[in-house]
Coordinates of C-alpha atoms in Angstrom, one line a residue:
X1 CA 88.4 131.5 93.5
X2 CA 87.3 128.8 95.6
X3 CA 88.9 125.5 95.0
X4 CA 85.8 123.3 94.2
X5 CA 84.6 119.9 95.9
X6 CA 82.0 118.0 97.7
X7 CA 80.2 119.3 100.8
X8 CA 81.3 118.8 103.9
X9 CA 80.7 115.9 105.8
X10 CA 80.9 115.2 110.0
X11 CA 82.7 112.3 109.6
X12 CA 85.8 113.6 108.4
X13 CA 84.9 112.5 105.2
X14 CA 85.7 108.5 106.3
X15 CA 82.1 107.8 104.9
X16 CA 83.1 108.7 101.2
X17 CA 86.2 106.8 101.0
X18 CA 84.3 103.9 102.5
X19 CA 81.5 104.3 99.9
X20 CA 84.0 104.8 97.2
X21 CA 85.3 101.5 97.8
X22 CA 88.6 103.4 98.7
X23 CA 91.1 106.9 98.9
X24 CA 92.0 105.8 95.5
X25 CA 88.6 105.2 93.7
X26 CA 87.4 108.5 95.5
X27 CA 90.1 110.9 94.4
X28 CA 89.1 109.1 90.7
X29 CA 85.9 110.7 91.4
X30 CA 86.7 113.5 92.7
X31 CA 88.6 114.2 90.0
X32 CA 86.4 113.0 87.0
X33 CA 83.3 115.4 88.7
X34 CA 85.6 118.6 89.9
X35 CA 89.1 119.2 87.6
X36 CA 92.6 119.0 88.3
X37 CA 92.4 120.8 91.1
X38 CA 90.0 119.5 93.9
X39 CA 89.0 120.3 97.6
X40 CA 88.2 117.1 99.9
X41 CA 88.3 115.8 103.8
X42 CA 91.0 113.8 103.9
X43 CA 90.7 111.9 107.6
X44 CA 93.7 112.8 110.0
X45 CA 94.5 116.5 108.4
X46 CA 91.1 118.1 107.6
X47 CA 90.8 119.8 104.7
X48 CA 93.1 119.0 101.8
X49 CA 93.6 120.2 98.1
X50 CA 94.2 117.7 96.1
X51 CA 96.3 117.8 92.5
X52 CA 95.7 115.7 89.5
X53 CA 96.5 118.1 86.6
X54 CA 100.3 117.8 85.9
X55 CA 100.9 121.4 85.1
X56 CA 99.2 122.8 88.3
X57 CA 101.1 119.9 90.5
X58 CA 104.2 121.5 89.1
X59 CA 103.3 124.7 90.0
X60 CA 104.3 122.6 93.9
X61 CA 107.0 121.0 93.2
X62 CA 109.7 123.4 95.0
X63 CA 107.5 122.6 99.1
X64 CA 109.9 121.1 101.3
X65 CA 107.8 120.2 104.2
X66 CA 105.3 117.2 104.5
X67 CA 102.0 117.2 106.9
X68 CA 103.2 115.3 109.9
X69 CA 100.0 113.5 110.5
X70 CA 100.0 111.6 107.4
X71 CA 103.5 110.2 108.3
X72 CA 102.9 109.6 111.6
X73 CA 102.4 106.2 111.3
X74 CA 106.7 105.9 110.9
X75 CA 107.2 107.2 114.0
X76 CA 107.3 104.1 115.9
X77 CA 110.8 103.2 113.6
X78 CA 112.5 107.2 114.7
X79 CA 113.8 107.5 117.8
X80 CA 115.5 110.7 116.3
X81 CA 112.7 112.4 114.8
X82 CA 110.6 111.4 112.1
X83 CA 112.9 111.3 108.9
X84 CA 109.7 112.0 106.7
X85 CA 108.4 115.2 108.2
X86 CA 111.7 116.9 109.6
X87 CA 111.8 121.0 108.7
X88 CA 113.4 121.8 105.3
X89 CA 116.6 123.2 106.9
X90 CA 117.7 119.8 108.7
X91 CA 116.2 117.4 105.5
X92 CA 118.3 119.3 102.7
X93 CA 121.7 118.2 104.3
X94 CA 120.5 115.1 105.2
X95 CA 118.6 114.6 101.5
X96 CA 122.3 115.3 100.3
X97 CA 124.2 112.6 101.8
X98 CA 121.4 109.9 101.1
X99 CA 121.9 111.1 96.9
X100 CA 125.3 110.8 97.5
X101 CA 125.2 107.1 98.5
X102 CA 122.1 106.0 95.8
X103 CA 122.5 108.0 92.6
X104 CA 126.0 107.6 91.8
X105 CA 126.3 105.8 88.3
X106 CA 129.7 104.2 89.6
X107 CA 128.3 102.4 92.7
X108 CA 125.1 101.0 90.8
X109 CA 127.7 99.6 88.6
X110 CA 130.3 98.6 91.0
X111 CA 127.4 96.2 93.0
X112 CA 125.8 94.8 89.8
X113 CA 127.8 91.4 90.0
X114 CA 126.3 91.1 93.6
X115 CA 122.3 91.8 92.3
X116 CA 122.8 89.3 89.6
X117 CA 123.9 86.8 91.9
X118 CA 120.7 87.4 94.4
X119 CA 118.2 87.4 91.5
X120 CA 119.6 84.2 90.1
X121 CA 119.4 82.9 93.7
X122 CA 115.8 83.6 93.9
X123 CA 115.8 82.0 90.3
X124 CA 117.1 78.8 90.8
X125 CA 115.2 77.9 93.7
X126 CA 112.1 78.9 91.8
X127 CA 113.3 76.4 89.3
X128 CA 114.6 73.9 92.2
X129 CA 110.7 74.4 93.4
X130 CA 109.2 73.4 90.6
X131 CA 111.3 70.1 90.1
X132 CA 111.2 69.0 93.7
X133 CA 107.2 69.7 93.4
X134 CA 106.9 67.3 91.0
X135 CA 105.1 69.7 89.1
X136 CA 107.9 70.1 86.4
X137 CA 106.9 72.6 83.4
X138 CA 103.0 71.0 83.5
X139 CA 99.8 72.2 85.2
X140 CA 100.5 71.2 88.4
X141 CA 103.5 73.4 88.8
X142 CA 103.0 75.2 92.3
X143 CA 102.7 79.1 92.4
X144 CA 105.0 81.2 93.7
X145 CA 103.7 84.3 95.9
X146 CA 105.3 87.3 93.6
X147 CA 105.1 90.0 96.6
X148 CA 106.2 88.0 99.2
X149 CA 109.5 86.3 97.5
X150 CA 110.4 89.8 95.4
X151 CA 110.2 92.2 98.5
X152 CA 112.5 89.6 100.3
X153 CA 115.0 90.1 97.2
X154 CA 114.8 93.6 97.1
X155 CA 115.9 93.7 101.0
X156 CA 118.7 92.0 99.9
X157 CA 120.1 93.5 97.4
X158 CA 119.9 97.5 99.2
X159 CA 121.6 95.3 101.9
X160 CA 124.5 94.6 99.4
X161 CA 124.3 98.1 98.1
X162 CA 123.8 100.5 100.9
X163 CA 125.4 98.8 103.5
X164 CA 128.2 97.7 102.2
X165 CA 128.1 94.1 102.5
X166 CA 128.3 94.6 106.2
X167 CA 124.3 93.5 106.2
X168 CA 123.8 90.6 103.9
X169 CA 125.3 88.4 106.4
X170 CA 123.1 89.1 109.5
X171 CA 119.8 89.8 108.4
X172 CA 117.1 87.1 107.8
X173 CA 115.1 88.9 104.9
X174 CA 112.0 87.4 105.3
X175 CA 111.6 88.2 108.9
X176 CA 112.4 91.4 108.1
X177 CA 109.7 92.0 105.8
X178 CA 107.6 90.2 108.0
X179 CA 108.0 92.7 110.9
X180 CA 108.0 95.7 109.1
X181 CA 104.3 94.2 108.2
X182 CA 103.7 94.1 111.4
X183 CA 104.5 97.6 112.8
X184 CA 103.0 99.0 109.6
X185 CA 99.7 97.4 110.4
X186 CA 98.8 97.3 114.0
X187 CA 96.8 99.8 115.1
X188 CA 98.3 100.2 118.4
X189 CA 102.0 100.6 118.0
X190 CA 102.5 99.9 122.1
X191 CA 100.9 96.4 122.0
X192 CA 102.8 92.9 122.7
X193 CA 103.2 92.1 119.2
X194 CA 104.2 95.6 117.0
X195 CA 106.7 95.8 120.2
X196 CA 108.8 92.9 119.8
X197 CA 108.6 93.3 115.9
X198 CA 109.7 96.7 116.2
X199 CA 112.4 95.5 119.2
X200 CA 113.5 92.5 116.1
X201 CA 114.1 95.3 114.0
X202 CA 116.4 97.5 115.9
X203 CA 118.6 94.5 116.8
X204 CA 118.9 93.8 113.7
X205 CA 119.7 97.2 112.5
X206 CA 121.9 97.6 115.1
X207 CA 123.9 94.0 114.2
X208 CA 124.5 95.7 111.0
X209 CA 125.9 98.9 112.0
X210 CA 128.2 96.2 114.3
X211 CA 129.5 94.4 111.7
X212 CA 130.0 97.9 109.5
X213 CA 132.4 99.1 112.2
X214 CA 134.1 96.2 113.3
X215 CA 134.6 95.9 109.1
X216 CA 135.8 99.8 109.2
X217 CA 138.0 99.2 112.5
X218 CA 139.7 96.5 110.2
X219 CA 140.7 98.1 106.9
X220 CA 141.6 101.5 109.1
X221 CA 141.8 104.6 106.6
X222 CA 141.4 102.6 103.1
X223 CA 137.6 103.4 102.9
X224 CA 138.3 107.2 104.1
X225 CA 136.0 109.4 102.0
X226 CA 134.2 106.3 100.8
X227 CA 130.5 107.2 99.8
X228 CA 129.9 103.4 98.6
X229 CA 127.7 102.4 101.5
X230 CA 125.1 104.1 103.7
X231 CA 126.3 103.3 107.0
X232 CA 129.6 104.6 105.9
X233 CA 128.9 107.7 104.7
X234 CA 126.3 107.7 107.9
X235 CA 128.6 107.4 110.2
X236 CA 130.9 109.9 108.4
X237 CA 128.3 112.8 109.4
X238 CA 129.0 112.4 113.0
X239 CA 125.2 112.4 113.7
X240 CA 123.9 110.4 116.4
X241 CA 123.8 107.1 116.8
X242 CA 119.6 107.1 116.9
X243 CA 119.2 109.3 113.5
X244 CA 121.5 107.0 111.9
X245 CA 119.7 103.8 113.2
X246 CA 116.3 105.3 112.2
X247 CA 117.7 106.0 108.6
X248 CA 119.1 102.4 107.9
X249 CA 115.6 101.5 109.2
X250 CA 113.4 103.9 107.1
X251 CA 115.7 102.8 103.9
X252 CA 115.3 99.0 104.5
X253 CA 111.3 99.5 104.6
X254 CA 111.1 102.3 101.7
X255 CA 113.9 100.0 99.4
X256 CA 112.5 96.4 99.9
X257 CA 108.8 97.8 99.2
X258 CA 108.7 100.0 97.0
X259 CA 111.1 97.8 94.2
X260 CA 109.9 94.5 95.1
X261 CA 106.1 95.3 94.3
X262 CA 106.9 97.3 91.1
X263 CA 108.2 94.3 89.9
X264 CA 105.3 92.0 90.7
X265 CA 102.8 94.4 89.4
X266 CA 105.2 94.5 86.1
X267 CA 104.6 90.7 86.4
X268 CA 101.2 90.4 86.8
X269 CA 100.4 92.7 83.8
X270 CA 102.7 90.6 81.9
X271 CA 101.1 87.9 82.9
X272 CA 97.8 89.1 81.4
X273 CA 99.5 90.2 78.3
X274 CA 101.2 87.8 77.1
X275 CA 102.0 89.5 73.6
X276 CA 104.0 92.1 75.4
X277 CA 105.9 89.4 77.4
X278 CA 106.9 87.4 74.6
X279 CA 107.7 90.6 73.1
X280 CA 109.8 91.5 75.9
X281 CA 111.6 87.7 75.9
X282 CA 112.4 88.6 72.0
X283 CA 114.6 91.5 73.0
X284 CA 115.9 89.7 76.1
X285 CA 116.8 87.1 73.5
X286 CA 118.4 89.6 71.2
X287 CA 120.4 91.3 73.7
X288 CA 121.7 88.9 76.0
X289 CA 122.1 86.1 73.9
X290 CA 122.8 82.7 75.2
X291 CA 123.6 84.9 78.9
X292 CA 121.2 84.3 81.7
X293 CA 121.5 87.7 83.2
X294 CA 122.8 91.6 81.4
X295 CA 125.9 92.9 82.2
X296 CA 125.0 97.0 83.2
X297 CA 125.6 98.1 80.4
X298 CA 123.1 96.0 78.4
X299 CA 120.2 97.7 80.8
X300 CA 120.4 100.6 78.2
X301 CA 119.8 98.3 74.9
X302 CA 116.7 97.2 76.6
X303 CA 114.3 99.5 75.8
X304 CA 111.1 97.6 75.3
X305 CA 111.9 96.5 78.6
X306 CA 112.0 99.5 80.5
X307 CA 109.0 101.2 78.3
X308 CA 106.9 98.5 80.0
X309 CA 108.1 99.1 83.5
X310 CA 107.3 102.2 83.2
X311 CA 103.7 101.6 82.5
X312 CA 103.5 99.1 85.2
X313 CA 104.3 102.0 87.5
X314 CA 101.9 104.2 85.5
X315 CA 99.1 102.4 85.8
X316 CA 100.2 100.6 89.5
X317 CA 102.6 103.6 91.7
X318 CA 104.7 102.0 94.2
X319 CA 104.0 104.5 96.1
X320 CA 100.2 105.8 95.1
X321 CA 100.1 109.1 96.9
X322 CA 102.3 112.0 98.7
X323 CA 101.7 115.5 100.4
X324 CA 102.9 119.1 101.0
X325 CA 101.9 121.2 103.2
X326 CA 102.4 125.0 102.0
X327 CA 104.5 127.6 104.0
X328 CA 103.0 130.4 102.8
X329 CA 99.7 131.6 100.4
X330 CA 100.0 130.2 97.1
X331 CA 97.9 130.7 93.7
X332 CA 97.6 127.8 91.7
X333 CA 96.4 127.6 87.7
X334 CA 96.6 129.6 85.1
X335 CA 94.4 132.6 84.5
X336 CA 90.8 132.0 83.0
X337 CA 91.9 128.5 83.0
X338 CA 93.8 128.7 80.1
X339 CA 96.0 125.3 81.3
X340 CA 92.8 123.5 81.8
X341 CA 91.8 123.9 85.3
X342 CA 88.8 126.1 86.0
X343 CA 91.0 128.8 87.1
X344 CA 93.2 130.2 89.5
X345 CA 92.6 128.9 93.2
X346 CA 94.2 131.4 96.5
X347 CA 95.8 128.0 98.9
X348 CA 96.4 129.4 102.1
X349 CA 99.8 129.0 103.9
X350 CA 99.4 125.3 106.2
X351 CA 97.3 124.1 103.4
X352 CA 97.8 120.1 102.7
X353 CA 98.5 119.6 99.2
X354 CA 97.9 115.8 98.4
X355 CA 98.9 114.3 95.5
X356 CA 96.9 111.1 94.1
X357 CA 99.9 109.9 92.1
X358 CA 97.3 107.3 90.8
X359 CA 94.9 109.9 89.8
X360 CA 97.4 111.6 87.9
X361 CA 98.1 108.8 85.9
X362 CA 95.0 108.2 85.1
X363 CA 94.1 111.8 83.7
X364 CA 92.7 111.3 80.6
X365 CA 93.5 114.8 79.2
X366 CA 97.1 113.2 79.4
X367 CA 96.9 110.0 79.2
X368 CA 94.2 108.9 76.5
X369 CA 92.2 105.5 77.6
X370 CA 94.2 105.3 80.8
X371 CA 93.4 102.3 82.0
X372 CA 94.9 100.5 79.4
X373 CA 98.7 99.2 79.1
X374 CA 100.1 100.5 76.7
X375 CA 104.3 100.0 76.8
X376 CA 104.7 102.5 73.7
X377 CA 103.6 105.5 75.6
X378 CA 106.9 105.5 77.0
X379 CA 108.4 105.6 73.3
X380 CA 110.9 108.7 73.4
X381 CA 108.4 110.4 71.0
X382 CA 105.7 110.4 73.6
X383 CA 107.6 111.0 76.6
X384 CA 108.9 114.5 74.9
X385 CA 104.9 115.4 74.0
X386 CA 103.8 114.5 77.6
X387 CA 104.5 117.0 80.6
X388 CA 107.1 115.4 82.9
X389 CA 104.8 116.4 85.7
X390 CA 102.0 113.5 83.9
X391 CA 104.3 110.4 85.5
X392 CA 105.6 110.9 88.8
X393 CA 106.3 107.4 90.7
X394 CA 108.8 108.4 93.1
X395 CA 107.2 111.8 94.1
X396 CA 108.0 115.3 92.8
X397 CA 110.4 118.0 94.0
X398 CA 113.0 118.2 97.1
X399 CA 110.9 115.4 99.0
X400 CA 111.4 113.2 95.9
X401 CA 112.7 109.3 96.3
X402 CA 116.5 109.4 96.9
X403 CA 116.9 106.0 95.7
X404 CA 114.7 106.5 92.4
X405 CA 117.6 105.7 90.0
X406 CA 118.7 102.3 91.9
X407 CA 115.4 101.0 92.2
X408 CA 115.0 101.6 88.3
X409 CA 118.4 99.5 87.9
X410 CA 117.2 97.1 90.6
X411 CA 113.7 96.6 89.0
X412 CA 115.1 96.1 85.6
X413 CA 117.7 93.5 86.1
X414 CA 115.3 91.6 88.0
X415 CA 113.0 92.0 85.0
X416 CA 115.7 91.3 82.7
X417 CA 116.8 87.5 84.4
X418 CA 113.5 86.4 85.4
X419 CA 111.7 86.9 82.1
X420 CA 114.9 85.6 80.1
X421 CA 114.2 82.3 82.3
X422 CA 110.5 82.2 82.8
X423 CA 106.8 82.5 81.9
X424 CA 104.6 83.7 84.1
X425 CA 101.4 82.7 84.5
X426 CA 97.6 83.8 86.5
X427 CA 96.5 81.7 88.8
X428 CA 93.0 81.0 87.5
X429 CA 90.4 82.3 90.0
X430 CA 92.5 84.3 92.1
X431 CA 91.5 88.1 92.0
X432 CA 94.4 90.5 92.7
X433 CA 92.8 93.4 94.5
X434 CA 95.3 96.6 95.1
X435 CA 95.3 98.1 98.6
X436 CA 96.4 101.1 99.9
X437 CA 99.0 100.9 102.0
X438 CA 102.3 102.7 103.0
X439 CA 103.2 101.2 99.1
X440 CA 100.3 100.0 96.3
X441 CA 100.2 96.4 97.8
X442 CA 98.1 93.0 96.3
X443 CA 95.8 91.9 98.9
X444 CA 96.2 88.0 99.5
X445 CA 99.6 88.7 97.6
X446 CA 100.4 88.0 93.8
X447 CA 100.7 83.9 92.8
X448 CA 101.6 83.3 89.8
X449 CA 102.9 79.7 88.1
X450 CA 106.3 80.2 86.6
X451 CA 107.3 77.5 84.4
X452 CA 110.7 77.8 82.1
X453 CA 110.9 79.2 78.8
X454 CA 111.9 76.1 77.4
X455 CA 108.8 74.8 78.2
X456 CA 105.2 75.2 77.0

């Protein structure tokens, strides 16, 4: 059966996005007018398929190989290859040694003390801000820019975590982020300024791997077999010196981004909701007491807290969309569309599957009135009646985030301190307007007034 969809059009499709006000708003429509399963133009591949019924994106979990033209734009940080689109056969080793460094339990725990510390930096001179503003707990309290101070933070603290230490001393996090920007969004990666950006970011990648092994010449065999840093267990591979530059690289971007913005979108929907954040403030309260900050093991007592993270990143993806691309002929849906789809659709091998990770939390067959936030979706109950497949914010499958469990600890200690300390409040007249970007970024950034809790 033919996978159904909107005629084609000569422009590659560019025109429907455009009209659609975005790739986002047109795979809603898509979606809403064809099914789960849909067929579109998607500019720089040709003809995609895209996915929005859970049950037939699972049926694609297991594909281990991306399009390479929808990554392309990382090339200009891989001298090695890009790390997004190499062949299954070099990524599942690789995949390996990344899990090994990020999902260890121990190591999340063992480099707590040092997130707490960054987050209550950030903290303080939010609260040092305010006084020296003159603006004190009242009206006149200046905003603070939400994306721009929490993406900083996050580079931090994966500098602390995955590269031992060895990087929190030599890079400037706000340039960082500011030249990542940069390469990201020129459109011509050779010109003056995406050059020296990209030039700023190398040195500065390779001034950490510098101080890593001058650190490692130093305490000789003691960190043998040590998986507690990236660059470490990097170096242990006995890979070249490029791949391992272009992986510290690609994990800087992907870690600073992607946790940085989940928080501030968890923000500004608190910030809107203010019965779920004072909500949230009660079990801070109950929890932690007269403490400022949880100690690890208190992340698992807050519950209410993590139920409305996740819903942030329901209704606003870090990262709004990923791709497949099939290695052989594939049949998706179930027969006479008894899973809801219209049927079963034949995807020929070197077919793009694309997944609108936005569009497939908004389905409405799984997600009733999704536009709403709604914390107690994420209730145990409701998670066990819900497909797995219906929430996927750090991808599906093989191709999956590495780093999905750290940036959950990351997000929710950040969480946890800020909204013991603060209320967080709109900026009257500012409209925050999502854009699609290599992450679900806030055009013009997020402000928001942050005045203590001891205030009102």
């Amino acid at each position: 059966m033919r996978v159904p969809g909107p005629e084609m059009r000569d422009d590659g499709g560019v025109g429907a996005i455009s009209d659609a006000g975005g790739l986002h708003l047109y795979q809603l429509l898509l979606h809403a007018e064809y099914g789960g399963v849909v067929q579109f133009q998607l500019p720089g591949v040709g003809v995609a398929v895209s996915v929005s019924d859970p049950l037939v994106l699972e049926e694609t979990a297991r594909i281990d190989e991306r399009p390479a033209a929808l990554f392309s734009f990382l090339e200009p940080l891989c001298e090695a290859g890009n790390l997004q689109v190499i062949g299954a056969e070099e990524h599942g080793p690789w995949r390996r040694v990344l899990l090994e460094v990020f999902a260890g339990r121990p190591s999340h725990e063992r480099h707590f003390g040092e997130f707490v510390s960054l987050v209550e930096g950030l903290a303080d001179r939010w609260d040092g801000d305010g006084d020296s503003g003159g603006a004190g707990a009242g009206a006149g309290r200046a905003p603070v820019l939400l994306q721009k101070d929490l993406t900083a933070l996050s580079l931090r603290m994966i500098c602390a975590y995955a590269l031992g230490g060895a990087g929190s001393g030599v890079v400037e996090a706000e340039k960082v982020v500011d030249a990542f920007e940069v390469v990201l969004s020129e459109d011509d990666s050779t010109n003056q300024r995406a050059s020296l950006a990209l030039d700023y970011l190398r040195a500065t990648v390779d001034r950490v791997i510098a101080a890593h092994e001058g650190r490692e010449a130093r305490e000789g065999t003691e960190r043998r077999g040590d998986r507690s840093d990236l660059i470490h267990a990097l170096l242990a591979t006995r890979t070249c010196p490029a791949r391992i530059r272009d992986t510290v690289m690609v994990t800087m971007l992907a870690a600073h981004h992607t946790t940085g913005v989940a928080v501030s979108w968890t923000l500004h929907l608190l910030g809107r909701h203010p019965e779920v954040a004072e909500r949230v403030a009660a079990e801070l309260d109950r929890v932690l007491g007269d403490r400022s900050a949880p100690d690890y093991g208190d992340l698992r007592e807050l519950t209410y807290l993590d139920m409305v993270l996740k819903e942030s990143m329901r209704l606003y993806p870090p990262g709004p969309y990923g791709a497949r691309e099939t290695t052989e002929d594939m049949v998706l849906g179930g027969v006479d569309g008894t899973d809801g789809t219209d049927g079963t659709y034949e995807i020929p091998a070197g077919t793009t599957v694309f997944y609108p990770f936005w569009a497939v939390h908004m389905n409405p067959d799984h997600w009733p009135e999704p536009a709403k936030f709604v914390p107690e979706r994420f209730a145990p109950e409701a998670v066990a009646a819900r497909s797995r497949f219906a929430y996927v914010p750090f991808g599906v499958g093989p191709r999956s985030c590495e780093g999905a469990g750290l940036a959950m600890v990351e997000a929710q200690l950040m969480l946890a301190v800020l909204l013991k300390r603060f209320r967080f409040r709109p900026v009257e007249g500012h409209e925050v307007t999502p854009v699609e970007r290599f992450v679900l970024w806030a055009a013009d950034d997020i402000p928001m007034v942050v005045t203590p809790r001891a205030s009102r």
